[in-house]
Short mmCIF file of C-alpha atoms in Angstrom, two decimals:
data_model
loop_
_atom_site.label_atom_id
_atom_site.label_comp_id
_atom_site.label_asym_id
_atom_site.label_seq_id
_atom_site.Cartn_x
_atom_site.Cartn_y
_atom_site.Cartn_z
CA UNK A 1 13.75 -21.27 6.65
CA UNK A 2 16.04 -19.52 8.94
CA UNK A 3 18.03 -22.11 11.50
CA UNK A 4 17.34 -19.47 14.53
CA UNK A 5 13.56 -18.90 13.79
CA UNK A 6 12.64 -22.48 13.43
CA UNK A 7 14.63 -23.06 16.90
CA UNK A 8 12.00 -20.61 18.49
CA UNK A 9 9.20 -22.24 16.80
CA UNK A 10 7.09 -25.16 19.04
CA UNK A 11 8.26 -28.52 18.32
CA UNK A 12 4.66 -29.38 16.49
CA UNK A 13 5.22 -26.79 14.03
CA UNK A 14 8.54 -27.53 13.23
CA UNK A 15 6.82 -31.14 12.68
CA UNK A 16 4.87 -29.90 10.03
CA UNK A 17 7.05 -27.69 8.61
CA UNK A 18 9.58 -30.44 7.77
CA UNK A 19 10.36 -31.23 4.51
CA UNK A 20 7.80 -28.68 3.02
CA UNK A 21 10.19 -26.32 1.82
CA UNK A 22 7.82 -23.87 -0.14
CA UNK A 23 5.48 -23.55 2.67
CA UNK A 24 9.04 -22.21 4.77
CA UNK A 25 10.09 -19.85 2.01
CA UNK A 26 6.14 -18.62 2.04
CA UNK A 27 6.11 -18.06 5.91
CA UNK A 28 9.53 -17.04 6.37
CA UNK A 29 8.50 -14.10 3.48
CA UNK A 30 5.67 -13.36 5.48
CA UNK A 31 7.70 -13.05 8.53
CA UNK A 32 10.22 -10.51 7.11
CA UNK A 33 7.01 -8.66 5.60
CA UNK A 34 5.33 -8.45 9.27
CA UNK A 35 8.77 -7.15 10.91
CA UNK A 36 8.60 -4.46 8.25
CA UNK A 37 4.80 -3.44 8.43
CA UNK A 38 4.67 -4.12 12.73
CA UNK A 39 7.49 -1.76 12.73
CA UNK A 40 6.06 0.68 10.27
CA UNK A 41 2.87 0.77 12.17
CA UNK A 42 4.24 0.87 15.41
CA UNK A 43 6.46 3.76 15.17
CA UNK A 44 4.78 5.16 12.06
CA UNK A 45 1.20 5.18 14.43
CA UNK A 46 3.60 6.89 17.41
CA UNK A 47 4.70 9.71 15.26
CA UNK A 48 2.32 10.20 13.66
CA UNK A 49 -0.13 10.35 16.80
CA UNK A 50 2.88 12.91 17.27
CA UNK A 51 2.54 14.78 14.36
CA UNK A 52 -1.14 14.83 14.40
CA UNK A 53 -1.12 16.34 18.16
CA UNK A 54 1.76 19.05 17.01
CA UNK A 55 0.00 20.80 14.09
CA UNK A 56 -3.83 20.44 15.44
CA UNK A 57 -6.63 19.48 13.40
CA UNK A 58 -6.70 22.62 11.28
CA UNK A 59 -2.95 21.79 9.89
CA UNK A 60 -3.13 18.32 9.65
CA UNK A 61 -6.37 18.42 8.00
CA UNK A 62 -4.59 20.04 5.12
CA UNK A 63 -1.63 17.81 5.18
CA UNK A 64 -3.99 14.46 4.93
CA UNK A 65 -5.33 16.49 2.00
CA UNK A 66 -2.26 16.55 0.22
CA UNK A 67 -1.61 13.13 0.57
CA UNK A 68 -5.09 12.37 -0.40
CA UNK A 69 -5.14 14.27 -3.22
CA UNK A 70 -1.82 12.73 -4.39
CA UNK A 71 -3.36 9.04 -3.91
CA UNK A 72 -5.82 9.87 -6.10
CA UNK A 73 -3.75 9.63 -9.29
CA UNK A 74 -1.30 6.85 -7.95
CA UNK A 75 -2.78 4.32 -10.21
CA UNK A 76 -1.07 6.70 -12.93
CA UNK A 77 2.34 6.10 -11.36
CA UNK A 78 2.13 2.40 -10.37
CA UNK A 79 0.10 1.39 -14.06
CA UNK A 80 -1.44 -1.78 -12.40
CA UNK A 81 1.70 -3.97 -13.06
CA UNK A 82 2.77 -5.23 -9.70
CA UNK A 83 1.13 -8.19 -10.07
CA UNK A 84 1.16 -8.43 -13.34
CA UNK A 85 4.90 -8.30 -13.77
CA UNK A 86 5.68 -10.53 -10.28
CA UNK A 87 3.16 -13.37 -12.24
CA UNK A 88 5.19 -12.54 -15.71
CA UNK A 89 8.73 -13.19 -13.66
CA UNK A 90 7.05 -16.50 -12.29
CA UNK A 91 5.83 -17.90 -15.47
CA UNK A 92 9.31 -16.90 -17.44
CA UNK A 93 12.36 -16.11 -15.32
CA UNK A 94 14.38 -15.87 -18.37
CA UNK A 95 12.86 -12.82 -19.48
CA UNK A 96 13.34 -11.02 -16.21
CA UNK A 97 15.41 -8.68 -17.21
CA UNK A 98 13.12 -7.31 -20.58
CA UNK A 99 10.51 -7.41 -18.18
CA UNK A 100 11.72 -5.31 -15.50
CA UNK A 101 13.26 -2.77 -17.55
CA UNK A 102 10.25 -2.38 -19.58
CA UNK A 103 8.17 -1.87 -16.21
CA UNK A 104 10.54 0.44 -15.05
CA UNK A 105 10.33 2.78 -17.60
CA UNK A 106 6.55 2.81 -18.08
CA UNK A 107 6.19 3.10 -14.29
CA UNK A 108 8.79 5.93 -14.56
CA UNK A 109 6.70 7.61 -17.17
CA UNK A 110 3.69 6.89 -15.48
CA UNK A 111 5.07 8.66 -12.63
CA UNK A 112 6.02 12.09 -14.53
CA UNK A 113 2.56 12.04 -15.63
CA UNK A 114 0.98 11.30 -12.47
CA UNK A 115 3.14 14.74 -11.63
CA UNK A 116 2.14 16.92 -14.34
CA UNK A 117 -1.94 15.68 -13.50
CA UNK A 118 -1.70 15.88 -10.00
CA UNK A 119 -0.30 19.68 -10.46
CA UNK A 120 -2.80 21.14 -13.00
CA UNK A 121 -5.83 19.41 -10.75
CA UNK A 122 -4.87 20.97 -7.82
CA UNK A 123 -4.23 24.65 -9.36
CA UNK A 124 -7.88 24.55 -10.74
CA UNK A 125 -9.36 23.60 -7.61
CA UNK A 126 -7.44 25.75 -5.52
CA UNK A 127 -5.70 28.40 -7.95
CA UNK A 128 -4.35 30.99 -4.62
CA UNK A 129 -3.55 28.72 -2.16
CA UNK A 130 0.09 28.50 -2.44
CA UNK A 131 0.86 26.26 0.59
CA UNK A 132 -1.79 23.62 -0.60
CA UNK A 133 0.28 23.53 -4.14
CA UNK A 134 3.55 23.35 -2.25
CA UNK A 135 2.21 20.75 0.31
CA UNK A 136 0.96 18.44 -3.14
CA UNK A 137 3.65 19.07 -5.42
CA UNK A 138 6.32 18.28 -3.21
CA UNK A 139 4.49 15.11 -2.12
CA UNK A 140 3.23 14.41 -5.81
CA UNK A 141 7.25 14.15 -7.06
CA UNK A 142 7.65 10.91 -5.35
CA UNK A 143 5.28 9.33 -7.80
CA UNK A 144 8.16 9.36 -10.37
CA UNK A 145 10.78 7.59 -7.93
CA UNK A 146 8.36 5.37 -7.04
CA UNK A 147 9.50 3.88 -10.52
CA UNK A 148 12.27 2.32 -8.69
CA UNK A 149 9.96 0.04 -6.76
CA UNK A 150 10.24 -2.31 -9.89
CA UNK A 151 13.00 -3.71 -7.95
CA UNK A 152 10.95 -5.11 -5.57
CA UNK A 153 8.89 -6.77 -8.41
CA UNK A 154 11.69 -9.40 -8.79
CA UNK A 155 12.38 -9.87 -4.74
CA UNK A 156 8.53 -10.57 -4.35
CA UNK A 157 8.69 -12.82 -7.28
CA UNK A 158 11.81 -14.99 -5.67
CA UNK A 159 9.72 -14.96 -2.06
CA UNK A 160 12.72 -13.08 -1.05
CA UNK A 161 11.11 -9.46 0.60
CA UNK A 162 13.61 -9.37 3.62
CA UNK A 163 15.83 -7.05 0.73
CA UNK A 164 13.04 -5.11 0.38
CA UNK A 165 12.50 -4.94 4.18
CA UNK A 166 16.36 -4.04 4.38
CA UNK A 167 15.90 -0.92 1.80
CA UNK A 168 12.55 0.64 2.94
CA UNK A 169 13.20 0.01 6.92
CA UNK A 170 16.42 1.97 6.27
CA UNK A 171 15.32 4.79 5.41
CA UNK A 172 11.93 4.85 7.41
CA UNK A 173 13.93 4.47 10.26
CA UNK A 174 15.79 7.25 9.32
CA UNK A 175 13.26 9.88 8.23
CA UNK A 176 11.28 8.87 11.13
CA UNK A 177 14.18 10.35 13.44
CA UNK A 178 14.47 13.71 11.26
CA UNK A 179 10.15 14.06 12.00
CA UNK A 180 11.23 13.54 15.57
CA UNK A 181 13.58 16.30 15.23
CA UNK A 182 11.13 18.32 13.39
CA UNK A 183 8.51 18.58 16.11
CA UNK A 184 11.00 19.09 18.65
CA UNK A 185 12.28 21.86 16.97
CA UNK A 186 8.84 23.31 16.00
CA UNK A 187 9.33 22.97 12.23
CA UNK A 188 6.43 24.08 9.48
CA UNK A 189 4.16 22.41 8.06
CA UNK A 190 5.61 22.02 4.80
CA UNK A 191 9.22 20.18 6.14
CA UNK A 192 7.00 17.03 6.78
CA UNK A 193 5.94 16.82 3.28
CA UNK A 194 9.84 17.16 2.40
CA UNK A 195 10.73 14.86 4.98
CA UNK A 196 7.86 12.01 3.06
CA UNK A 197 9.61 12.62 -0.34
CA UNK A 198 13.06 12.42 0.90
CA UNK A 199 12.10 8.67 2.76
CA UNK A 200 11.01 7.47 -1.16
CA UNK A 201 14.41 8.63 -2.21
CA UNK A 202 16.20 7.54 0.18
CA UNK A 203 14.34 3.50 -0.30
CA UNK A 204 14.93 3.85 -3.83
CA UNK A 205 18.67 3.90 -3.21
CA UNK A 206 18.35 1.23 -0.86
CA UNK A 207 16.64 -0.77 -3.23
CA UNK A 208 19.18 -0.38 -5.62
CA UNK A 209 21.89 -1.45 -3.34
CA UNK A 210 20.35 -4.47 -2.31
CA UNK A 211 19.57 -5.47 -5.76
CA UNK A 212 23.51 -4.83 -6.36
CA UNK A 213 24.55 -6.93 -3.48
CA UNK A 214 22.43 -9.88 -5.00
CA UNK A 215 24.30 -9.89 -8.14
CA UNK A 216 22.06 -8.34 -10.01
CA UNK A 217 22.31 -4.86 -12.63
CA UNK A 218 20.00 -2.52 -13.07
CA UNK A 219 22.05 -1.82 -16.21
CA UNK A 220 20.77 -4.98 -17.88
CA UNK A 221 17.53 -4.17 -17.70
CA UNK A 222 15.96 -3.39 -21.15
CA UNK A 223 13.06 -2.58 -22.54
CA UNK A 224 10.67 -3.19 -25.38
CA UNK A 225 7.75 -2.35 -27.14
CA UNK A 226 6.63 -5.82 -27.51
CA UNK A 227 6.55 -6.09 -24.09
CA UNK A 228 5.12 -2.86 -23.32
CA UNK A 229 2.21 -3.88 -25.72
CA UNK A 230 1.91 -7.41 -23.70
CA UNK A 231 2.31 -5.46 -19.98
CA UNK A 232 -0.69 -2.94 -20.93
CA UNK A 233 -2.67 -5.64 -22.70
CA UNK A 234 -3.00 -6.82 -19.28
CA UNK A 235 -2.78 -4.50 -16.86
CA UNK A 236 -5.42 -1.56 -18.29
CA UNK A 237 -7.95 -3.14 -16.34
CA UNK A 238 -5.85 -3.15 -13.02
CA UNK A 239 -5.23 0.23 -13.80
CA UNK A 240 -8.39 1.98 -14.23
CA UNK A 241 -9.56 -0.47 -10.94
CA UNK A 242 -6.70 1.42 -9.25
CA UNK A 243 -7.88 4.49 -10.30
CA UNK A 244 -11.37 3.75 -8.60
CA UNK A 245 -9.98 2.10 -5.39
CA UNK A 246 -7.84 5.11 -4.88
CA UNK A 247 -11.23 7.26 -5.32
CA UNK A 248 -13.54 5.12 -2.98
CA UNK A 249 -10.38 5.12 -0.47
CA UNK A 250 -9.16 9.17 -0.69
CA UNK A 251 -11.96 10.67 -2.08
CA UNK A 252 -13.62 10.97 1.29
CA UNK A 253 -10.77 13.08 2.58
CA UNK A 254 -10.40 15.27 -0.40
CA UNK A 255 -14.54 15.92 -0.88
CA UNK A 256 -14.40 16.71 2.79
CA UNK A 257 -12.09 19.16 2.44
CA UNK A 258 -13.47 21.03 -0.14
CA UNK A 259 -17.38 21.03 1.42
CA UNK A 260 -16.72 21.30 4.91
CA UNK A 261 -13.51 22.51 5.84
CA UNK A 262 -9.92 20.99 6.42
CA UNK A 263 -10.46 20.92 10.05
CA UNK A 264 -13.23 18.24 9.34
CA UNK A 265 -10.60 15.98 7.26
CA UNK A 266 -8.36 15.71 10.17
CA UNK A 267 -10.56 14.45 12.67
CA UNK A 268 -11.94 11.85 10.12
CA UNK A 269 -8.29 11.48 8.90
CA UNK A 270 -7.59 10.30 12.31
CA UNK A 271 -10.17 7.46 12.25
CA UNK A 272 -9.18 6.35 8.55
CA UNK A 273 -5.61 6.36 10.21
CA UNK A 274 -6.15 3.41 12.80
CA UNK A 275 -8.45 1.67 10.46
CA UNK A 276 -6.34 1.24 7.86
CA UNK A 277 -3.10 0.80 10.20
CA UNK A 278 -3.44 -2.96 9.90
CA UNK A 279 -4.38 -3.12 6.21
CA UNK A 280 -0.38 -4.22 6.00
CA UNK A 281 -1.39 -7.99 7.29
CA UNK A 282 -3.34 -9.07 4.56
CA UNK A 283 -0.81 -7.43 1.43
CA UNK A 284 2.17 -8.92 3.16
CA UNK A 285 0.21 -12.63 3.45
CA UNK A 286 -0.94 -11.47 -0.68
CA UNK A 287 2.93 -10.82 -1.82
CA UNK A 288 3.99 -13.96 0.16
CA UNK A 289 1.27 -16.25 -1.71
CA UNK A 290 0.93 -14.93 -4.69
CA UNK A 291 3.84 -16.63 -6.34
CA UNK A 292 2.94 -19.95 -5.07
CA UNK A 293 -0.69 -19.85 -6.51
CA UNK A 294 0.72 -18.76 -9.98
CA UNK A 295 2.22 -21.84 -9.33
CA UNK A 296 -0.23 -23.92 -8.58
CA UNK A 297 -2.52 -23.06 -11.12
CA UNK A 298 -0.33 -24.36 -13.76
CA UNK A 299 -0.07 -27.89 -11.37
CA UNK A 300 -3.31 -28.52 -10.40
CA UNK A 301 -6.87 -26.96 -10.67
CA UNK A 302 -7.24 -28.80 -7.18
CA UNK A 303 -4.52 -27.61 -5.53
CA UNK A 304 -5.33 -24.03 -6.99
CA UNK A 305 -8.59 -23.67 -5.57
CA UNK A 306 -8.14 -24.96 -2.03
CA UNK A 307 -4.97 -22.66 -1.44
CA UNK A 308 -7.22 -19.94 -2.73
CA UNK A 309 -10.05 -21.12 -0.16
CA UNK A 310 -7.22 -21.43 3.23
CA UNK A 311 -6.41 -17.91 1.89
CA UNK A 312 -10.16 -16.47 2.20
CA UNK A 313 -10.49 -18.61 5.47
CA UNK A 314 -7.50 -16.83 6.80
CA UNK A 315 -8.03 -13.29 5.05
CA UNK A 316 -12.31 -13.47 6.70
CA UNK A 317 -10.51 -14.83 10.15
CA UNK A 318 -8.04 -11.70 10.99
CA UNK A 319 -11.11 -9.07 10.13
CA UNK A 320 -13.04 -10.80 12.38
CA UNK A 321 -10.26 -10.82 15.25
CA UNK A 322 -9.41 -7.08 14.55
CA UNK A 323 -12.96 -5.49 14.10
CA UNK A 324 -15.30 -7.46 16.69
CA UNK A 325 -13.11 -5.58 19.73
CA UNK A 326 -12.22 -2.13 17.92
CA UNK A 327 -16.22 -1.70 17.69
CA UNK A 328 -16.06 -1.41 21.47
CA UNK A 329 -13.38 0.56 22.09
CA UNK A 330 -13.26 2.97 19.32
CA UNK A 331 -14.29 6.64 21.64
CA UNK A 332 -11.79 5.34 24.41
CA UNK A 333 -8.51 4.65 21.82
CA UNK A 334 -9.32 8.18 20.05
CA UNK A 335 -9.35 10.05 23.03
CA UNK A 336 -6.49 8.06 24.92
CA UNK A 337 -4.28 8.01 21.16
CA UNK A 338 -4.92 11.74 20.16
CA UNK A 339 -6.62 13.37 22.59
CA UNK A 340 -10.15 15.65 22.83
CA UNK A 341 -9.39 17.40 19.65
CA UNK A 342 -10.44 14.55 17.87
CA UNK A 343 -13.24 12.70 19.65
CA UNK A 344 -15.48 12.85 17.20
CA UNK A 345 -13.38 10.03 15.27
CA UNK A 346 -14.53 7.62 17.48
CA UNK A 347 -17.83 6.85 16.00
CA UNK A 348 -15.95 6.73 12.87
CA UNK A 349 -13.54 4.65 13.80
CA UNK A 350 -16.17 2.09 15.11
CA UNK A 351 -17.82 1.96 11.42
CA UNK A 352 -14.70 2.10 8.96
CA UNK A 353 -13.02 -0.70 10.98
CA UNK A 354 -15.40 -2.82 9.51
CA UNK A 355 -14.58 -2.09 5.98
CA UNK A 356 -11.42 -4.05 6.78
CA UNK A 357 -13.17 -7.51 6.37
CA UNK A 358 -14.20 -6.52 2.35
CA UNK A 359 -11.01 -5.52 1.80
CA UNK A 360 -9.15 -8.44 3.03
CA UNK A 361 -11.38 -10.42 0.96
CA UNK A 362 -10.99 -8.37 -1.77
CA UNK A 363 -6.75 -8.90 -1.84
CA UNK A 364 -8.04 -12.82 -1.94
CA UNK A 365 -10.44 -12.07 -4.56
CA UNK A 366 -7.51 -10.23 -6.35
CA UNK A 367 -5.07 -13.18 -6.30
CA UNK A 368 -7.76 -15.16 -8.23
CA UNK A 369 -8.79 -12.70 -10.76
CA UNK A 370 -4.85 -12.11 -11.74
CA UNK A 371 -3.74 -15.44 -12.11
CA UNK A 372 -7.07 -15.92 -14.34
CA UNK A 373 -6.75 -12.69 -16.23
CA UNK A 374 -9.87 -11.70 -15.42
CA UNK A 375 -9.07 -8.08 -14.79
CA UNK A 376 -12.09 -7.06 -16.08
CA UNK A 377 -14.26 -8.31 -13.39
CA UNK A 378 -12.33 -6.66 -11.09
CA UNK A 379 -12.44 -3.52 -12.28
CA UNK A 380 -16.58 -3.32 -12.42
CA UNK A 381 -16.98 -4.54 -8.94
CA UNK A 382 -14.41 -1.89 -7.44
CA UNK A 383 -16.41 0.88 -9.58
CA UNK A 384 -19.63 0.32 -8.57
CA UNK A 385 -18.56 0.56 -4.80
CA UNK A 386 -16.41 3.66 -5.82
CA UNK A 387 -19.87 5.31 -7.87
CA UNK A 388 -22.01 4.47 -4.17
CA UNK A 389 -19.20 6.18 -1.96
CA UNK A 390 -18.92 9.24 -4.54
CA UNK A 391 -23.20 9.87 -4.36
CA UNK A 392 -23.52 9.09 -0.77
CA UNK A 393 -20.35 11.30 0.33
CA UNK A 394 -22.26 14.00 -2.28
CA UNK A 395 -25.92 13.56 -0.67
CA UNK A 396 -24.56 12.91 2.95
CA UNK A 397 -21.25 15.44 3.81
CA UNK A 398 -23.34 18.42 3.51
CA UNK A 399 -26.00 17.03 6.35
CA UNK A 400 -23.91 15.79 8.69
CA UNK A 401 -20.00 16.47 7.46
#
């Protein structure tokens, strides 16, 4: 672990670090991980509190419709392989290479098609509106350099995210300056939606860099259909499970939208906002784990199960600590964050907080199911819950929006 954070650590926990050198690699991951989500959240939260206040419900209604609509079809672009390949890299570094490149390029196709969906869904549902297919498409063509987040695959797989951090800070830092400039200058609507693709392109090149710097070539990837075959063999379940989480999660926003009125999405957009702002703790703890239960798994059926239990403990702990007092204060932070606009997000806010503690427990659950194969299982679980929020949002939006 790093010399200067151990220093700042308390002498008892340097105790019990000592010697354990996976357990350092594991929290010094995590570490880099939090700096990058903390940071994310705090300034992304401040802008976008920003953003939110600048265009009015009415306008950013539409624009968390976009994005909505786009997140419905990410599973298309991402193909369910990030854990997938990270486990593959773990169980056969030698074949790193084959297996990136082969991701890449069905993530990369994955992505186009994502696109070309995304596109012809939106022009049937809302042939004339011209800014609403401007506002998607432009936010829809990051799906495809989203392919370049392969990258990561291997720096998650060697505990080693602070590259990652490096690349994606970089250029969130940066396009969160231009949105500054933006507001001040009293930009359109549609610059922000240029401003969110040009922050994927911009992390893409980082990543590349970084994977450079490392001694590493994305020219070597290759792929193959062999692997292909193998990737998809298990990942079809992860992806239609994507598919449905990406309903059960957006689907909300988009049926709002099209029943009620986009003025209604961005008050609840608001509340889904701040409930989800924290969702970044338990996926950094995942990515930094992960590897090390692959691991274990093939050591000991022991050892596997009781990391997997410290990791529920821990994942049913931090809901706990986050939703007991945001139940509370819910109306006050609303009004405070984002002003009267949007108070009627703080009844919202007070219930989807809550939903935080399933899905912690679900990224545990996840974990387990991978490194088992059991894919399957995951997938019917996440579509029931998707098939209840579809018929209640149906029955329920038009009675009380």
């Amino acid at each position: 672990m790093n010399y200067t954070l151990t220093k700042l650590m308390p002498s008892f926990i340097r105790d019990r670090l000592e010697g354990r050198t996976n357990l350092q690699k594991i929290l010094a991951n995590t570490g880099w991980l939090f700096v990058d989500k903390i940071l994310r959240m705090g300034m992304g939260l401040l802008v976008g509190v920003w953003i939110a206040r600048y265009l009015g419900p009415e306008q950013f209604g539409l624009y968390s419709y976009a994005i909505a609509f786009v997140s419905l079809f990410g599973a298309f672009a991402t193909l369910g392989l990030d854990g997938i390949v990270v486990r593959d890299i773990v169980r056969n570094p030698s074949c790193k290479d084959e297996t990136l490149g082969t991701a890449f390029v069905l993530k990369l196709m994955g992505g186009t098609l994502s696109f070309l969906l995304i596109m012809g869904a939106i022009s049937l549902l809302r042939p004339y509106d011209r800014l609403t297919h401007w506002l998607v498409g432009i936010t829809a063509v990051g799906m495809i350099f989203q392919a370049f987040d392969t990258i990561d695959f291997w720096f998650q797989s060697q505990v080693k995210s602070k590259y990652t951090v490096y690349a994606k800070n970089g250029a969130f830092l940066f396009i969160t300056l231009v949105k500054i400039a933006l507001i001040i200058i009293k930009a359109p609507l549609i610059t922000f939606a240029w401003a969110g693709l040009a922050e994927i392109v911009v992390g893409a090149i980082g990543l590349i860099i970084v994977y450079r710097i490392n001694g590493h070539y994305i020219k070597a990837w290759r792929g193959s259909i062999a692997r292909a075959k193998s990737l998809f063999s298990d990942s079809w379940p992860l992806i239609l499970s994507g598919i449905v989480i990406m309903i059960y999660m957006r689907i909300d926003q988009v049926m709002l939208g099209e029943m009620v009125g986009n003025q209604e999405v961005g008050v609840y957009s608001v509340a889904v906002r701040l409930a989800e702002a924290w969702y970044f703790i338990p996926i950094a703890i995942f990515s930094s784990v992960f590897p090390s239960i692959v691991k274990a798994k093939s050591l000991s059926e022991t050892l596997f199960y009781e990391r997997l239990q410290k990791l529920y403990n821990l994942m049913a702990l931090m809901a706990y600590v986050v939703a007991i007092p945001v139940t509370f204060i819910a109306g006050w932070v609303i009004e405070i964050v984002f002003g009267v606009a949007y108070r009627g997000a703080g009844p919202m806010l007070a219930v989807l907080i809550w939903a935080g503690l399933f899905v912690n427990l679900g990224v545990a659950r996840s974990s387990f199911l991978t490194t088992l194969n059991w894919t399957g299982v995951h997938f019917m679980t996440v579509f029931l819950g998707c098939l209840v929020n579809v018929v209640l949002n149906y029955l329920l939006i038009p009675l009380y929006g």
